[in-house]
Amino acid sequence: MAEADGNGGLNRWSLEGMTALVTGGTKGLGHAVVEELVELGVTVHTCSRNEAELNKCIHEWEIKGFKVSGSVCDASSRAEREKLMSNVSSLFNGKLNILINNVGTNVGKPTEEYKEEDFSFLMATNFESAYHLSQLAHPLLKASKAGSIVFMSSVCGVVSVTGGSIYGATKGAMNQLAKNLACEWAKDNIRTNSVAPWIIRTPLTEPVLSDEKFYKEVISRTPMGRTGESKEVSSLVAFLCMPAASYITGQTICVDGGFTINGFSFPGT
């Protein structure tokens, strides 16, 4: 990895002039990451399965003056992932500074009720897509001489959270992949890290958070006594891509209000 700036200059905290691919950037945390990176000077390409949703976001970003382009892509499809990376390579002249593997979904069931198609779908969407896109992006990241991969993981890949054993397994695999790639690709000036959020308030989580019983349980297990905001995740993602984070690689960092470190309390304590 390129040496950190020894002059303490502001460029250590800047992403100005960099390029990024953010998968699934039209909603939720992906949308927040796209806007965070653009506001810090990154030229971003994103993707979505939904063409109408993608076009709507691109139009809104154009009005804001943001440098964002997009492709229609189902990240669970190998052929579409290859086409996406080919587009990115052409767009950014064979170089890429940042890859944010954000695409993910869940099918919540008890383990004994999962079907073969559930397993295949979740593994392909959550883990295989991130693995393959990282492979495809490797020469582009290496060519930039300062590459960074961030996997959008989950606390479900760190601790047991009821709601989907396959989902948790995909996120745990993602965390381990970050460690392996950090070691394999350090020689190529590529850093890899995972960000693992707990419940973050987005349009996607509003339906479950509207369940008062569920919401109270979330709050009771979270030392900070609240859910997270998307900007609290996107800011960490952006930091991990900065020169200021040049010695951080192979890490899984939880953004969870203390959820994963919250122990057991005896009565009266």
PDB file of C-alpha atoms in Angstrom:
ATOM      1  CA  MET A   1       0.000   0.000   0.000  1.00  0.00           C
ATOM      2  CA  ALA A   2       1.225   3.486  -0.777  1.00  0.00           C
ATOM      3  CA  GLU A   3       2.867   5.209   2.149  1.00  0.00           C
ATOM      4  CA  ALA A   4       0.785   7.512   4.266  1.00  0.00           C
ATOM      5  CA  ASP A   5       1.254  11.201   3.715  1.00  0.00           C
ATOM      6  CA  GLY A   6       3.921  12.238   6.209  1.00  0.00           C
ATOM      7  CA  ASN A   7       3.148  15.948   5.888  1.00  0.00           C
ATOM      8  CA  GLY A   8      -0.167  15.746   7.708  1.00  0.00           C
ATOM      9  CA  GLY A   9      -1.849  17.453   4.766  1.00  0.00           C
ATOM     10  CA  LEU A  10      -5.575  17.609   4.226  1.00  0.00           C
ATOM     11  CA  ASN A  11      -5.240  15.263   1.263  1.00  0.00           C
ATOM     12  CA  ARG A  12      -5.032  12.425   3.803  1.00  0.00           C
ATOM     13  CA  TRP A  13      -8.726  13.120   4.454  1.00  0.00           C
ATOM     14  CA  SER A  14      -9.766  13.580   0.847  1.00  0.00           C
ATOM     15  CA  LEU A  15     -11.075  11.288  -1.876  1.00  0.00           C
ATOM     16  CA  GLU A  16     -10.955  13.984  -4.524  1.00  0.00           C
ATOM     17  CA  GLY A  17     -10.364  12.615  -8.013  1.00  0.00           C
ATOM     18  CA  MET A  18     -10.920   8.959  -7.111  1.00  0.00           C
ATOM     19  CA  THR A  19     -13.279   6.529  -8.833  1.00  0.00           C
ATOM     20  CA  ALA A  20     -15.657   4.019  -7.276  1.00  0.00           C
ATOM     21  CA  LEU A  21     -18.104   1.245  -8.064  1.00  0.00           C
ATOM     22  CA  VAL A  22     -20.893   0.944  -5.492  1.00  0.00           C
ATOM     23  CA  THR A  23     -23.226  -1.999  -6.074  1.00  0.00           C
ATOM     24  CA  GLY A  24     -26.874  -1.584  -5.169  1.00  0.00           C
ATOM     25  CA  GLY A  25     -26.561   2.163  -4.786  1.00  0.00           C
ATOM     26  CA  THR A  26     -30.144   3.253  -5.427  1.00  0.00           C
ATOM     27  CA  LYS A  27     -31.578   2.682  -1.960  1.00  0.00           C
ATOM     28  CA  GLY A  28     -30.755   2.158   1.685  1.00  0.00           C
ATOM     29  CA  LEU A  29     -27.136   2.097   2.764  1.00  0.00           C
ATOM     30  CA  GLY A  30     -25.885   1.882  -0.817  1.00  0.00           C
ATOM     31  CA  HIS A  31     -27.598   5.155  -1.673  1.00  0.00           C
ATOM     32  CA  ALA A  32     -26.053   6.810   1.377  1.00  0.00           C
ATOM     33  CA  VAL A  33     -22.587   5.529   0.421  1.00  0.00           C
ATOM     34  CA  VAL A  34     -22.923   6.847  -3.130  1.00  0.00           C
ATOM     35  CA  GLU A  35     -23.802  10.319  -1.878  1.00  0.00           C
ATOM     36  CA  GLU A  36     -21.094  10.279   0.812  1.00  0.00           C
ATOM     37  CA  LEU A  37     -18.389   9.403  -1.697  1.00  0.00           C
ATOM     38  CA  VAL A  38     -19.564  11.907  -4.305  1.00  0.00           C
ATOM     39  CA  GLU A  39     -19.647  14.688  -1.729  1.00  0.00           C
ATOM     40  CA  LEU A  40     -15.995  13.858  -0.981  1.00  0.00           C
ATOM     41  CA  GLY A  41     -14.961  14.203  -4.622  1.00  0.00           C
ATOM     42  CA  VAL A  42     -15.341  10.647  -5.949  1.00  0.00           C
ATOM     43  CA  THR A  43     -16.725   9.876  -9.404  1.00  0.00           C
ATOM     44  CA  VAL A  44     -19.119   6.981  -8.789  1.00  0.00           C
ATOM     45  CA  HIS A  45     -20.674   4.263 -10.913  1.00  0.00           C
ATOM     46  CA  THR A  46     -23.499   2.269  -9.367  1.00  0.00           C
ATOM     47  CA  CYS A  47     -25.932  -0.440 -10.379  1.00  0.00           C
ATOM     48  CA  SER A  48     -29.423  -1.746  -9.698  1.00  0.00           C
ATOM     49  CA  ARG A  49     -31.671  -4.521 -10.982  1.00  0.00           C
ATOM     50  CA  ASN A  50     -34.489  -1.974 -11.292  1.00  0.00           C
ATOM     51  CA  GLU A  51     -33.975   0.255 -14.350  1.00  0.00           C
ATOM     52  CA  ALA A  52     -36.737   2.735 -13.413  1.00  0.00           C
ATOM     53  CA  GLU A  53     -35.328   3.128  -9.912  1.00  0.00           C
ATOM     54  CA  LEU A  54     -31.809   3.569 -11.274  1.00  0.00           C
ATOM     55  CA  ASN A  55     -32.878   6.218 -13.785  1.00  0.00           C
ATOM     56  CA  LYS A  56     -34.792   8.099 -11.099  1.00  0.00           C
ATOM     57  CA  CYS A  57     -31.732   8.216  -8.841  1.00  0.00           C
ATOM     58  CA  ILE A  58     -29.396   9.210 -11.676  1.00  0.00           C
ATOM     59  CA  HIS A  59     -31.747  12.066 -12.564  1.00  0.00           C
ATOM     60  CA  GLU A  60     -31.876  13.261  -8.951  1.00  0.00           C
ATOM     61  CA  TRP A  61     -28.085  13.106  -8.687  1.00  0.00           C
ATOM     62  CA  GLU A  62     -27.711  15.076 -11.916  1.00  0.00           C
ATOM     63  CA  ILE A  63     -29.892  17.826 -10.461  1.00  0.00           C
ATOM     64  CA  LYS A  64     -27.586  17.928  -7.425  1.00  0.00           C
ATOM     65  CA  GLY A  65     -24.543  18.120  -9.682  1.00  0.00           C
ATOM     66  CA  PHE A  66     -23.229  14.736  -8.531  1.00  0.00           C
ATOM     67  CA  LYS A  67     -20.878  12.734 -10.767  1.00  0.00           C
ATOM     68  CA  VAL A  68     -22.765   9.426 -10.769  1.00  0.00           C
ATOM     69  CA  SER A  69     -23.413   7.024 -13.640  1.00  0.00           C
ATOM     70  CA  GLY A  70     -25.211   3.720 -13.535  1.00  0.00           C
ATOM     71  CA  SER A  71     -25.837   0.321 -15.091  1.00  0.00           C
ATOM     72  CA  VAL A  72     -28.730  -2.086 -14.864  1.00  0.00           C
ATOM     73  CA  CYS A  73     -27.286  -5.238 -13.309  1.00  0.00           C
ATOM     74  CA  ASP A  74     -28.540  -8.243 -11.386  1.00  0.00           C
ATOM     75  CA  ALA A  75     -25.545  -8.875  -9.150  1.00  0.00           C
ATOM     76  CA  SER A  76     -26.596 -12.493  -8.634  1.00  0.00           C
ATOM     77  CA  SER A  77     -25.836 -13.189 -12.325  1.00  0.00           C
ATOM     78  CA  ARG A  78     -22.255 -13.994 -13.281  1.00  0.00           C
ATOM     79  CA  ALA A  79     -22.707 -12.772 -16.845  1.00  0.00           C
ATOM     80  CA  GLU A  80     -24.184  -9.475 -15.695  1.00  0.00           C
ATOM     81  CA  ARG A  81     -21.367  -8.965 -13.182  1.00  0.00           C
ATOM     82  CA  GLU A  82     -18.848  -9.430 -15.986  1.00  0.00           C
ATOM     83  CA  LYS A  83     -20.705  -6.946 -18.175  1.00  0.00           C
ATOM     84  CA  LEU A  84     -20.844  -4.458 -15.283  1.00  0.00           C
ATOM     85  CA  MET A  85     -17.096  -4.610 -14.677  1.00  0.00           C
ATOM     86  CA  SER A  86     -16.420  -4.274 -18.395  1.00  0.00           C
ATOM     87  CA  ASN A  87     -18.486  -1.079 -18.382  1.00  0.00           C
ATOM     88  CA  VAL A  88     -16.604   0.208 -15.351  1.00  0.00           C
ATOM     89  CA  SER A  89     -13.244  -0.542 -16.952  1.00  0.00           C
ATOM     90  CA  SER A  90     -14.210   1.411 -20.073  1.00  0.00           C
ATOM     91  CA  LEU A  91     -15.663   4.271 -18.073  1.00  0.00           C
ATOM     92  CA  PHE A  92     -12.615   4.688 -15.817  1.00  0.00           C
ATOM     93  CA  ASN A  93      -9.896   3.827 -18.368  1.00  0.00           C
ATOM     94  CA  GLY A  94      -8.927   0.506 -16.829  1.00  0.00           C
ATOM     95  CA  LYS A  95      -8.454   1.830 -13.311  1.00  0.00           C
ATOM     96  CA  LEU A  96     -10.601   1.815 -10.171  1.00  0.00           C
ATOM     97  CA  ASN A  97      -9.814   3.160  -6.703  1.00  0.00           C
ATOM     98  CA  ILE A  98     -12.785   1.891  -4.711  1.00  0.00           C
ATOM     99  CA  LEU A  99     -15.115  -1.116  -4.825  1.00  0.00           C
ATOM    100  CA  ILE A 100     -18.046  -1.157  -2.394  1.00  0.00           C
ATOM    101  CA  ASN A 101     -19.715  -4.577  -2.367  1.00  0.00           C
ATOM    102  CA  ASN A 102     -23.061  -3.462  -0.999  1.00  0.00           C
ATOM    103  CA  VAL A 103     -25.641  -5.715  -2.669  1.00  0.00           C
ATOM    104  CA  GLY A 104     -27.411  -8.012  -0.232  1.00  0.00           C
ATOM    105  CA  THR A 105     -30.776  -9.436   0.730  1.00  0.00           C
ATOM    106  CA  ASN A 106     -32.375 -11.846   3.179  1.00  0.00           C
ATOM    107  CA  VAL A 107     -35.071 -14.485   3.320  1.00  0.00           C
ATOM    108  CA  GLY A 108     -35.899 -14.855   6.999  1.00  0.00           C
ATOM    109  CA  LYS A 109     -36.889 -18.409   7.991  1.00  0.00           C
ATOM    110  CA  PRO A 110     -36.087 -21.021  10.621  1.00  0.00           C
ATOM    111  CA  THR A 111     -33.154 -23.095   9.356  1.00  0.00           C
ATOM    112  CA  GLU A 112     -35.199 -26.265   8.977  1.00  0.00           C
ATOM    113  CA  GLU A 113     -37.564 -24.492   6.554  1.00  0.00           C
ATOM    114  CA  TYR A 114     -34.984 -23.285   4.041  1.00  0.00           C
ATOM    115  CA  LYS A 115     -35.137 -24.813   0.580  1.00  0.00           C
ATOM    116  CA  GLU A 116     -32.290 -25.442  -1.844  1.00  0.00           C
ATOM    117  CA  GLU A 117     -33.348 -22.463  -3.934  1.00  0.00           C
ATOM    118  CA  ASP A 118     -33.242 -20.176  -0.871  1.00  0.00           C
ATOM    119  CA  PHE A 119     -29.658 -21.207  -0.185  1.00  0.00           C
ATOM    120  CA  SER A 120     -28.574 -20.759  -3.805  1.00  0.00           C
ATOM    121  CA  PHE A 121     -30.282 -17.377  -4.110  1.00  0.00           C
ATOM    122  CA  LEU A 122     -28.831 -15.914  -0.911  1.00  0.00           C
ATOM    123  CA  MET A 123     -25.337 -17.231  -1.497  1.00  0.00           C
ATOM    124  CA  ALA A 124     -25.305 -15.950  -5.083  1.00  0.00           C
ATOM    125  CA  THR A 125     -26.689 -12.523  -4.206  1.00  0.00           C
ATOM    126  CA  ASN A 126     -24.808 -11.835  -0.979  1.00  0.00           C
ATOM    127  CA  PHE A 127     -21.506 -13.688  -1.131  1.00  0.00           C
ATOM    128  CA  GLU A 128     -20.793 -14.971  -4.617  1.00  0.00           C
ATOM    129  CA  SER A 129     -21.459 -11.534  -6.106  1.00  0.00           C
ATOM    130  CA  ALA A 130     -18.995  -9.866  -3.730  1.00  0.00           C
ATOM    131  CA  TYR A 131     -16.382 -12.575  -4.294  1.00  0.00           C
ATOM    132  CA  HIS A 132     -16.632 -12.489  -8.083  1.00  0.00           C
ATOM    133  CA  LEU A 133     -16.771  -8.699  -8.358  1.00  0.00           C
ATOM    134  CA  SER A 134     -13.639  -8.478  -6.223  1.00  0.00           C
ATOM    135  CA  GLN A 135     -11.914 -10.904  -8.599  1.00  0.00           C
ATOM    136  CA  LEU A 136     -13.040  -8.907 -11.621  1.00  0.00           C
ATOM    137  CA  ALA A 137     -12.034  -5.601 -10.037  1.00  0.00           C
ATOM    138  CA  HIS A 138      -8.576  -6.770  -8.976  1.00  0.00           C
ATOM    139  CA  PRO A 139      -6.673  -5.653 -12.116  1.00  0.00           C
ATOM    140  CA  LEU A 140      -8.455  -2.294 -12.096  1.00  0.00           C
ATOM    141  CA  LEU A 141      -7.747  -1.716  -8.402  1.00  0.00           C
ATOM    142  CA  LYS A 142      -4.132  -2.773  -8.860  1.00  0.00           C
ATOM    143  CA  ALA A 143      -3.741  -0.402 -11.797  1.00  0.00           C
ATOM    144  CA  SER A 144      -4.883   2.530  -9.651  1.00  0.00           C
ATOM    145  CA  LYS A 145      -1.954   1.888  -7.255  1.00  0.00           C
ATOM    146  CA  ALA A 146      -4.243   2.738  -4.325  1.00  0.00           C
ATOM    147  CA  GLY A 147      -7.194   0.356  -4.231  1.00  0.00           C
ATOM    148  CA  SER A 148      -9.746  -0.209  -1.497  1.00  0.00           C
ATOM    149  CA  ILE A 149     -12.518  -2.790  -1.189  1.00  0.00           C
ATOM    150  CA  VAL A 150     -15.230  -2.436   1.439  1.00  0.00           C
ATOM    151  CA  PHE A 151     -17.702  -5.246   2.038  1.00  0.00           C
ATOM    152  CA  MET A 152     -21.076  -4.222   3.450  1.00  0.00           C
ATOM    153  CA  SER A 153     -21.430  -6.967   6.005  1.00  0.00           C
ATOM    154  CA  SER A 154     -23.634  -7.162   9.110  1.00  0.00           C
ATOM    155  CA  VAL A 155     -23.438  -7.877  12.824  1.00  0.00           C
ATOM    156  CA  CYS A 156     -25.226 -11.098  11.792  1.00  0.00           C
ATOM    157  CA  GLY A 157     -21.841 -12.247  10.498  1.00  0.00           C
ATOM    158  CA  VAL A 158     -20.218 -11.557  13.882  1.00  0.00           C
ATOM    159  CA  VAL A 159     -22.783 -12.773  16.433  1.00  0.00           C
ATOM    160  CA  SER A 160     -25.909 -14.918  16.291  1.00  0.00           C
ATOM    161  CA  VAL A 161     -28.991 -12.915  15.349  1.00  0.00           C
ATOM    162  CA  THR A 162     -32.285 -14.755  14.857  1.00  0.00           C
ATOM    163  CA  GLY A 163     -33.760 -14.150  11.432  1.00  0.00           C
ATOM    164  CA  GLY A 164     -31.728 -16.052   8.892  1.00  0.00           C
ATOM    165  CA  SER A 165     -28.888 -18.553   9.320  1.00  0.00           C
ATOM    166  CA  ILE A 166     -27.958 -18.394   5.623  1.00  0.00           C
ATOM    167  CA  TYR A 167     -27.797 -14.599   5.708  1.00  0.00           C
ATOM    168  CA  GLY A 168     -25.509 -14.745   8.749  1.00  0.00           C
ATOM    169  CA  ALA A 169     -23.314 -17.304   7.021  1.00  0.00           C
ATOM    170  CA  THR A 170     -22.929 -15.125   3.922  1.00  0.00           C
ATOM    171  CA  LYS A 171     -21.898 -12.170   6.047  1.00  0.00           C
ATOM    172  CA  GLY A 172     -19.457 -14.241   8.097  1.00  0.00           C
ATOM    173  CA  ALA A 173     -17.933 -15.508   4.847  1.00  0.00           C
ATOM    174  CA  MET A 174     -17.639 -11.919   3.662  1.00  0.00           C
ATOM    175  CA  ASN A 175     -15.727 -10.956   6.811  1.00  0.00           C
ATOM    176  CA  GLN A 176     -13.308 -13.847   6.317  1.00  0.00           C
ATOM    177  CA  LEU A 177     -12.867 -12.958   2.640  1.00  0.00           C
ATOM    178  CA  ALA A 178     -11.816  -9.454   3.674  1.00  0.00           C
ATOM    179  CA  LYS A 179      -9.039 -10.980   5.805  1.00  0.00           C
ATOM    180  CA  ASN A 180      -7.827 -13.284   3.057  1.00  0.00           C
ATOM    181  CA  LEU A 181      -7.799 -10.624   0.348  1.00  0.00           C
ATOM    182  CA  ALA A 182      -6.090  -8.174   2.709  1.00  0.00           C
ATOM    183  CA  CYS A 183      -3.164 -10.584   2.926  1.00  0.00           C
ATOM    184  CA  GLU A 184      -3.157 -11.726  -0.703  1.00  0.00           C
ATOM    185  CA  TRP A 185      -3.516  -8.309  -2.277  1.00  0.00           C
ATOM    186  CA  ALA A 186      -1.488  -6.076   0.042  1.00  0.00           C
ATOM    187  CA  LYS A 187       1.383  -6.474  -2.429  1.00  0.00           C
ATOM    188  CA  ASP A 188      -0.877  -4.917  -5.057  1.00  0.00           C
ATOM    189  CA  ASN A 189      -1.648  -1.849  -2.921  1.00  0.00           C
ATOM    190  CA  ILE A 190      -5.218  -3.018  -2.303  1.00  0.00           C
ATOM    191  CA  ARG A 191      -6.795  -2.841   1.150  1.00  0.00           C
ATOM    192  CA  THR A 192      -9.941  -4.793   2.045  1.00  0.00           C
ATOM    193  CA  ASN A 193     -12.238  -4.288   5.027  1.00  0.00           C
ATOM    194  CA  SER A 194     -15.765  -5.143   6.159  1.00  0.00           C
ATOM    195  CA  VAL A 195     -18.300  -2.808   7.730  1.00  0.00           C
ATOM    196  CA  ALA A 196     -20.881  -4.580   9.893  1.00  0.00           C
ATOM    197  CA  PRO A 197     -23.964  -2.526  10.784  1.00  0.00           C
ATOM    198  CA  TRP A 198     -26.700  -3.374  13.272  1.00  0.00           C
ATOM    199  CA  ILE A 199     -30.233  -2.045  12.686  1.00  0.00           C
ATOM    200  CA  ILE A 200     -29.906   1.144  10.641  1.00  0.00           C
ATOM    201  CA  ARG A 201     -32.933   3.334  10.018  1.00  0.00           C
ATOM    202  CA  THR A 202     -33.581   3.257   6.269  1.00  0.00           C
ATOM    203  CA  PRO A 203     -36.722   2.875   4.142  1.00  0.00           C
ATOM    204  CA  LEU A 204     -35.915  -0.841   4.024  1.00  0.00           C
ATOM    205  CA  THR A 205     -35.984  -1.274   7.807  1.00  0.00           C
ATOM    206  CA  GLU A 206     -38.965   0.972   8.540  1.00  0.00           C
ATOM    207  CA  PRO A 207     -41.500  -1.891   8.237  1.00  0.00           C
ATOM    208  CA  VAL A 208     -39.808  -3.982  10.960  1.00  0.00           C
ATOM    209  CA  LEU A 209     -39.057  -0.966  13.135  1.00  0.00           C
ATOM    210  CA  SER A 210     -42.731  -0.040  13.046  1.00  0.00           C
ATOM    211  CA  ASP A 211     -43.371  -3.195  15.084  1.00  0.00           C
ATOM    212  CA  GLU A 212     -43.333  -1.731  18.605  1.00  0.00           C
ATOM    213  CA  LYS A 213     -42.332  -4.991  20.298  1.00  0.00           C
ATOM    214  CA  PHE A 214     -39.429  -5.523  17.903  1.00  0.00           C
ATOM    215  CA  TYR A 215     -38.312  -1.900  18.198  1.00  0.00           C
ATOM    216  CA  LYS A 216     -38.271  -2.040  21.991  1.00  0.00           C
ATOM    217  CA  GLU A 217     -36.218  -5.235  21.907  1.00  0.00           C
ATOM    218  CA  VAL A 218     -33.698  -3.631  19.543  1.00  0.00           C
ATOM    219  CA  ILE A 219     -33.354  -0.605  21.799  1.00  0.00           C
ATOM    220  CA  SER A 220     -33.039  -2.730  24.948  1.00  0.00           C
ATOM    221  CA  ARG A 221     -30.131  -4.664  23.399  1.00  0.00           C
ATOM    222  CA  THR A 222     -28.347  -1.562  22.100  1.00  0.00           C
ATOM    223  CA  PRO A 223     -26.327   0.321  24.754  1.00  0.00           C
ATOM    224  CA  MET A 224     -26.668   3.639  22.931  1.00  0.00           C
ATOM    225  CA  GLY A 225     -30.447   3.252  23.143  1.00  0.00           C
ATOM    226  CA  ARG A 226     -31.263   4.017  19.514  1.00  0.00           C
ATOM    227  CA  THR A 227     -31.039   2.705  15.985  1.00  0.00           C
ATOM    228  CA  GLY A 228     -28.294   3.892  13.662  1.00  0.00           C
ATOM    229  CA  GLU A 229     -28.512   6.370  10.802  1.00  0.00           C
ATOM    230  CA  SER A 230     -27.300   5.608   7.289  1.00  0.00           C
ATOM    231  CA  LYS A 231     -24.767   8.453   7.418  1.00  0.00           C
ATOM    232  CA  GLU A 232     -23.157   6.788  10.436  1.00  0.00           C
ATOM    233  CA  VAL A 233     -22.358   3.827   8.198  1.00  0.00           C
ATOM    234  CA  SER A 234     -21.470   5.684   4.998  1.00  0.00           C
ATOM    235  CA  SER A 235     -19.006   7.908   6.856  1.00  0.00           C
ATOM    236  CA  LEU A 236     -17.066   4.858   8.043  1.00  0.00           C
ATOM    237  CA  VAL A 237     -17.082   3.382   4.543  1.00  0.00           C
ATOM    238  CA  ALA A 238     -15.671   6.625   3.175  1.00  0.00           C
ATOM    239  CA  PHE A 239     -13.005   6.812   5.893  1.00  0.00           C
ATOM    240  CA  LEU A 240     -11.792   3.305   5.121  1.00  0.00           C
ATOM    241  CA  CYS A 241     -11.182   4.399   1.520  1.00  0.00           C
ATOM    242  CA  MET A 242      -9.140   7.473   2.478  1.00  0.00           C
ATOM    243  CA  PRO A 243      -5.354   7.764   2.596  1.00  0.00           C
ATOM    244  CA  ALA A 244      -5.852   8.505   6.304  1.00  0.00           C
ATOM    245  CA  ALA A 245      -6.856   4.838   6.704  1.00  0.00           C
ATOM    246  CA  SER A 246      -3.863   3.550   4.747  1.00  0.00           C
ATOM    247  CA  TYR A 247      -2.724   1.144   7.507  1.00  0.00           C
ATOM    248  CA  ILE A 248      -6.141  -0.418   8.097  1.00  0.00           C
ATOM    249  CA  THR A 249      -6.848  -3.657   6.245  1.00  0.00           C
ATOM    250  CA  GLY A 250      -8.470  -7.024   6.888  1.00  0.00           C
ATOM    251  CA  GLN A 251     -10.742  -5.625   9.585  1.00  0.00           C
ATOM    252  CA  THR A 252     -14.424  -6.098  10.354  1.00  0.00           C
ATOM    253  CA  ILE A 253     -15.682  -2.927  12.026  1.00  0.00           C
ATOM    254  CA  CYS A 254     -19.103  -2.962  13.654  1.00  0.00           C
ATOM    255  CA  VAL A 255     -21.370   0.079  13.447  1.00  0.00           C
ATOM    256  CA  ASP A 256     -23.831  -1.085  16.055  1.00  0.00           C
ATOM    257  CA  GLY A 257     -24.267   1.307  18.981  1.00  0.00           C
ATOM    258  CA  GLY A 258     -22.533  -1.282  21.162  1.00  0.00           C
ATOM    259  CA  PHE A 259     -24.869  -4.170  20.255  1.00  0.00           C
ATOM    260  CA  THR A 260     -22.160  -6.802  19.726  1.00  0.00           C
ATOM    261  CA  ILE A 261     -20.356  -6.003  23.015  1.00  0.00           C
ATOM    262  CA  ASN A 262     -23.472  -5.850  25.173  1.00  0.00           C
ATOM    263  CA  GLY A 263     -23.235  -8.553  27.825  1.00  0.00           C
ATOM    264  CA  PHE A 264     -25.676 -10.000  30.355  1.00  0.00           C
ATOM    265  CA  SER A 265     -26.965  -7.844  33.220  1.00  0.00           C
ATOM    266  CA  PHE A 266     -27.861  -9.424  36.558  1.00  0.00           C
ATOM    267  CA  PRO A 267     -31.037  -8.181  38.240  1.00  0.00           C
ATOM    268  CA  GLY A 268     -30.492  -4.967  40.173  1.00  0.00           C
ATOM    269  CA  THR A 269     -27.343  -3.955  38.300  1.00  0.00           C
TER     270      THR A 269
END
